[in-house]
CSV table of C-alpha atoms in Angstrom, one decimal:
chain,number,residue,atom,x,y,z
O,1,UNK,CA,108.2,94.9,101.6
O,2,UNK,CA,109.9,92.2,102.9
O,3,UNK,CA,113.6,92.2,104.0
O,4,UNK,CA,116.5,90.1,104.4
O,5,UNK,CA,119.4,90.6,106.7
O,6,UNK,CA,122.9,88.4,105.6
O,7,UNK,CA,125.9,88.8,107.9
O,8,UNK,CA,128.9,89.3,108.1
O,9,UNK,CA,129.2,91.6,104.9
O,10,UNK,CA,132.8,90.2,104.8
O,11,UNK,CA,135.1,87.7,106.2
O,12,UNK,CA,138.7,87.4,106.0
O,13,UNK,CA,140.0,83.5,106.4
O,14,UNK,CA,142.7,81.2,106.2
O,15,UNK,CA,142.4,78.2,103.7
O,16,UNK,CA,141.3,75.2,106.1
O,17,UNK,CA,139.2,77.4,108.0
O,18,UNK,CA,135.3,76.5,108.1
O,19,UNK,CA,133.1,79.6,107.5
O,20,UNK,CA,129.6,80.3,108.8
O,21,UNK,CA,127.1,82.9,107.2
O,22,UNK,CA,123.3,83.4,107.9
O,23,UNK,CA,120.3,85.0,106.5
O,24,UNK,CA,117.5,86.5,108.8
O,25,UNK,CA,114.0,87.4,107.2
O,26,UNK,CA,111.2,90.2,108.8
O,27,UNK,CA,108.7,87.8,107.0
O,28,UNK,CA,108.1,83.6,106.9
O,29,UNK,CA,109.9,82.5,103.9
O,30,UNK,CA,108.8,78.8,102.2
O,31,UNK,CA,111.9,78.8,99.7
O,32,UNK,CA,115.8,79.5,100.9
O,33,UNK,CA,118.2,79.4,98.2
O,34,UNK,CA,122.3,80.5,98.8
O,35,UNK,CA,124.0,81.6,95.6
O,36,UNK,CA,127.5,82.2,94.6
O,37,UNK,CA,128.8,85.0,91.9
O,38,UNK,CA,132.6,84.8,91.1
O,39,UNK,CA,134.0,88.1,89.8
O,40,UNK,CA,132.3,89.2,86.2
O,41,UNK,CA,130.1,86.2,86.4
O,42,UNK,CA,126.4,86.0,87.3
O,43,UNK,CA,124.9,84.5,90.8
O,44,UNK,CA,124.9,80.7,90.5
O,45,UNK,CA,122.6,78.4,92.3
O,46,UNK,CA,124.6,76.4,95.3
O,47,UNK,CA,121.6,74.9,97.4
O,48,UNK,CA,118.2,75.2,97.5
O,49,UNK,CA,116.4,74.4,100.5
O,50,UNK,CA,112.5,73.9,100.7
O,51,UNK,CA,111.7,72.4,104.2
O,52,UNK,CA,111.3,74.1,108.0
O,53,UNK,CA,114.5,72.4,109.3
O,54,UNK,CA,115.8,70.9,106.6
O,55,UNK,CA,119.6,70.3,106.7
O,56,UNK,CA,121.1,70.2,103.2
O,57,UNK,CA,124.9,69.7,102.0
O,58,UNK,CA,127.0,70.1,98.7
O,59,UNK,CA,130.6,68.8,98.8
O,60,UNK,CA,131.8,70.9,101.6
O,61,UNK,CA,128.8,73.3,101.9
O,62,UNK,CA,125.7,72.8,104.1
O,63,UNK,CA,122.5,75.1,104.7
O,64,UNK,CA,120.0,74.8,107.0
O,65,UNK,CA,116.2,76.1,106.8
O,66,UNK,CA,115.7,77.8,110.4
O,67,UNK,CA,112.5,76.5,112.1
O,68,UNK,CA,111.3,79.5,112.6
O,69,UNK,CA,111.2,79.9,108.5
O,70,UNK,CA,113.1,83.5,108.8
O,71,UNK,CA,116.4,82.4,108.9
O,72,UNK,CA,118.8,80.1,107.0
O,73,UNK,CA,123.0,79.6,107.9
O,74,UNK,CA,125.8,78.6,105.2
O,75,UNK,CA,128.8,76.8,106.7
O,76,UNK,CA,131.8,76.2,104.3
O,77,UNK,CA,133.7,73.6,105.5
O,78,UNK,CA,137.5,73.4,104.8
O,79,UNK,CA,138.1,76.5,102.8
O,80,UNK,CA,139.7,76.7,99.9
O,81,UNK,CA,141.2,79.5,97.7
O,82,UNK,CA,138.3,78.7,94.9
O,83,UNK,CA,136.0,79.4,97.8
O,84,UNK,CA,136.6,83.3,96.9
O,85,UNK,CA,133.3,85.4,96.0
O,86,UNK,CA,130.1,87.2,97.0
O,87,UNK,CA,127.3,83.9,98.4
O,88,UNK,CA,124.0,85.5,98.8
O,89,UNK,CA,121.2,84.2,100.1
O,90,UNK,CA,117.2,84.4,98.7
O,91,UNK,CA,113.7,83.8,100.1
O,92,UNK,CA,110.6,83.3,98.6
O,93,UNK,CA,107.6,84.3,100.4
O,94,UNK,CA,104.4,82.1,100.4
O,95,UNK,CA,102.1,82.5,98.1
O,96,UNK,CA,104.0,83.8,95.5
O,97,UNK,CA,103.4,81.4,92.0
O,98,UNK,CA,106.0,83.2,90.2
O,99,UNK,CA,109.2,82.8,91.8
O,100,UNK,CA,109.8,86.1,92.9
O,101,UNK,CA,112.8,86.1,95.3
O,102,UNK,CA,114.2,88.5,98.1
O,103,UNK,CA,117.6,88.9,97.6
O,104,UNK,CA,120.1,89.6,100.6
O,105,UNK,CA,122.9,91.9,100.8
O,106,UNK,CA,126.0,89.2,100.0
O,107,UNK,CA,128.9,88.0,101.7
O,108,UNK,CA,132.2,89.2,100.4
O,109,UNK,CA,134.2,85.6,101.2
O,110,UNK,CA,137.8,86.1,100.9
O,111,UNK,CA,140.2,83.1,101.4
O,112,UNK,CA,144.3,83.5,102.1
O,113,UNK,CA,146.5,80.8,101.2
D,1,UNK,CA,124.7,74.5,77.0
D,2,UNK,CA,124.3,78.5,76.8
D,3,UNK,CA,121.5,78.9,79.9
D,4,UNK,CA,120.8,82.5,79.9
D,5,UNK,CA,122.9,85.0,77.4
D,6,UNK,CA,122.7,88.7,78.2
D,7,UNK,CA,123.5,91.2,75.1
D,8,UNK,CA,125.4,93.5,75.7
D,9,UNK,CA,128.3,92.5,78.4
D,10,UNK,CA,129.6,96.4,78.4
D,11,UNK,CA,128.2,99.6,77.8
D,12,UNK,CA,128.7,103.5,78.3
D,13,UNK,CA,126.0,105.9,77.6
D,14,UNK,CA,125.0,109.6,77.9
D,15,UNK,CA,122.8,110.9,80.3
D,16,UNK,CA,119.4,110.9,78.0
D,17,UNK,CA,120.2,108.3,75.4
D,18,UNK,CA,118.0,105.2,75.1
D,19,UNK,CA,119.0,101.1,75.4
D,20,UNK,CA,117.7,97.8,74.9
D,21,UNK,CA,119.0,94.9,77.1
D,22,UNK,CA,118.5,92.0,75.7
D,23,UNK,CA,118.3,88.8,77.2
D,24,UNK,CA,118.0,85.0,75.8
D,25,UNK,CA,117.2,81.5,77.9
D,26,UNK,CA,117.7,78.3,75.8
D,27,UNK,CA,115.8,75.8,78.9
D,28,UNK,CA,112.3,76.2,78.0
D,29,UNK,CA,111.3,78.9,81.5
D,30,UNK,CA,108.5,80.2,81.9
D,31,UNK,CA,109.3,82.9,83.9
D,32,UNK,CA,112.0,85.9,83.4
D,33,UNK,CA,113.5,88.7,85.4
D,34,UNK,CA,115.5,91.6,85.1
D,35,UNK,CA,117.5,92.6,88.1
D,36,UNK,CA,120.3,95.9,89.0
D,37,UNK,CA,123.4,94.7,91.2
D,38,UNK,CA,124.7,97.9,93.1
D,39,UNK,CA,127.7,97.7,95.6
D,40,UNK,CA,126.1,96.6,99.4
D,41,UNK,CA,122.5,96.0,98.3
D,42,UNK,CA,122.3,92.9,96.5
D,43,UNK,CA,119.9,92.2,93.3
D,44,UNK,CA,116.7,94.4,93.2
D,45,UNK,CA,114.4,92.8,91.2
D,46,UNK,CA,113.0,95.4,88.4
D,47,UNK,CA,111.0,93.5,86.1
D,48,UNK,CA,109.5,90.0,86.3
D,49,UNK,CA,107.4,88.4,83.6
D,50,UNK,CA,105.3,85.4,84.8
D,51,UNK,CA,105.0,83.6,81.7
D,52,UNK,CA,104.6,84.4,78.0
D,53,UNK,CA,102.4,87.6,77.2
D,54,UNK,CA,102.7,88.5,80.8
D,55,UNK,CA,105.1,91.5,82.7
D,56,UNK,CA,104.7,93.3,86.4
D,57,UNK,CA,106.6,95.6,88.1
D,58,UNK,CA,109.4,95.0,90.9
D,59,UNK,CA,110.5,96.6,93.4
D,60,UNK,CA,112.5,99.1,91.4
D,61,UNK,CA,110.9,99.6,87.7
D,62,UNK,CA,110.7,103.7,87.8
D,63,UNK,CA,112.9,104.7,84.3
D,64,UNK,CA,112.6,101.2,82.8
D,65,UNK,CA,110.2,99.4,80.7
D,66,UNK,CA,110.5,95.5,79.2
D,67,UNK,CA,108.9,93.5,76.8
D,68,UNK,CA,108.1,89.9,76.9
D,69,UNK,CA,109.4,89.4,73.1
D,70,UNK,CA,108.7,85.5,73.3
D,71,UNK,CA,109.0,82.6,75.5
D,72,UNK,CA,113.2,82.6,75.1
D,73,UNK,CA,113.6,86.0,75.2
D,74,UNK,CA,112.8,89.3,77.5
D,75,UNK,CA,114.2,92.6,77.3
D,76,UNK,CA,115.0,95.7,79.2
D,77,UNK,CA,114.6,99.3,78.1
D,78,UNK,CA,115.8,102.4,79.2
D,79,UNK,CA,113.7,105.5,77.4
D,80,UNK,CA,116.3,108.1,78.9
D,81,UNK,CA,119.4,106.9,80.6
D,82,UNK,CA,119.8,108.3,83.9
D,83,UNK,CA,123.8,108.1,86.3
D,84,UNK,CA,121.5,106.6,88.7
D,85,UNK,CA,121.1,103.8,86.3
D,86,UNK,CA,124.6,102.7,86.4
D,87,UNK,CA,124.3,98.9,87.9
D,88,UNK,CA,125.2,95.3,86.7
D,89,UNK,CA,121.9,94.7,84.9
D,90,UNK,CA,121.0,90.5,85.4
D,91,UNK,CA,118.2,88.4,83.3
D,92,UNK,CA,117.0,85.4,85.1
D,93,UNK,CA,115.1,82.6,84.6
D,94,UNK,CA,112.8,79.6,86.2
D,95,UNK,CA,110.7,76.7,85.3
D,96,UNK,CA,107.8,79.3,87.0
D,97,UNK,CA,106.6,77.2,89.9
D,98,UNK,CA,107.1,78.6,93.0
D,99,UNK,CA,109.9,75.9,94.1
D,100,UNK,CA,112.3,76.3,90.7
D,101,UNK,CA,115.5,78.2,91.6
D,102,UNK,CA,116.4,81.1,89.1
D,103,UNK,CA,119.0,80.8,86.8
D,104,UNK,CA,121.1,84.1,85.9
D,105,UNK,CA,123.3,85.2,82.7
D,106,UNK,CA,126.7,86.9,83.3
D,107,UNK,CA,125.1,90.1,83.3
D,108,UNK,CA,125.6,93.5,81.0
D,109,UNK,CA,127.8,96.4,82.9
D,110,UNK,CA,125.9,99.6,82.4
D,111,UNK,CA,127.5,103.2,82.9
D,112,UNK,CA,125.7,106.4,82.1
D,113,UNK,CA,127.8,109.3,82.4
């Protein structure tokens, strides 16, 4: 089935320090969404990116959808203590009418003051 | 503004009892999913159903079954609780087309002992 690599697992970081993450894929993905889940909480849906190439921000977040289509990056700009939690990214495959996603392994993001 | 509610948040069982999950979404989806969280390996999807009337298997459905109760709600049963079965159980949901992002509750914390 397919697979998703996300790296680092962790990162250790001052506040003010930009952060980069990425996402690699054995398969072509058409669908790249990056998540964040805050302790106790469920995953909740940062950006959602649809397009080889595209370039996409929110606030002080931006993701990319790689060229290639099996690879998308996450860079934080700026961190900030509330920054704190596990992003993960997700692929859809083409072909796929459903929504079924591929989940990668997370990012354990923490932030010092 | 309730999204998804997962029922329960907590619960401990015995190696052999049985459970129901249950799991609500108050946006009109089409499409549901029941995911595990275990430490390092992300969401593994479980069970997905498509749309109303409709189920299929995930990656990981051995020991569970579901039922597609409604078009609001989906549930998650385990016949004979296993300690492999200890996870953060997740219910998602999307609009169905292959471009809606899934929305997630704030998941139930299972542990079989």
């Amino acid at each position: 089935g397919q697979q998703l690599n996300q790296s680092p697992q962790s990162m250790f970081i001052q506040e003010g320090e930009d952060v980069s993450m990425n996402c690699t894929s054995s398969s072509i993905f058409n669908t790249w969404l990056w998540y964040k889940q805050d302790p106790g909480e469920g995953p909740v849906l940062l950006i959602a990116l649809y397009k080889a190439g595209e370039l996409t921000s929110n606030g002080r977040l931006t993701a990319q959808f790689g060229i290639t289509r099996k690879d998308s990056f996450l860079n934080i700009s700026a961190s900030i203590p509330s920054d704190v939690g596990i992003y993960f990214c997700a692929g859809r495959a083409g072909g796929t009418s459903y929504g079924k996603l591929t989940f990668g392994q997370g990012t354990i993001l923490t932030v010092h003051p | 503004n309730a999204g998804v509610t997962q029922t329960p948040k907590f619960q401990v069982l015995k190696t052999g009892q049985s459970m129901t999950l249950q799991c609500a979404q108050d946006m009109n989806h089409n499409s549901m999913y029941w995911y595990r969280q275990d430490p390092g390996m992300g969401l593994r999807l479980i069970y997905y159903s498509a749309s109303e009337g409709t189920t299929d298997k995930g990656e990981v459905p051995n020991g569970y079954n579901v039922s597609r109760l409604n078009k609001r709600e989906f549930s998650l049963r385990l016949e004979s609780a296993a300690p492999s079965q200890t996870s953060v159980y997740f219910c998602a949901s999307s609009q169905g087309s292959s471009n809606q992002p899934q929305h997630f509750g704030d998941g139930t914390r299972l542990s079989i002992l």
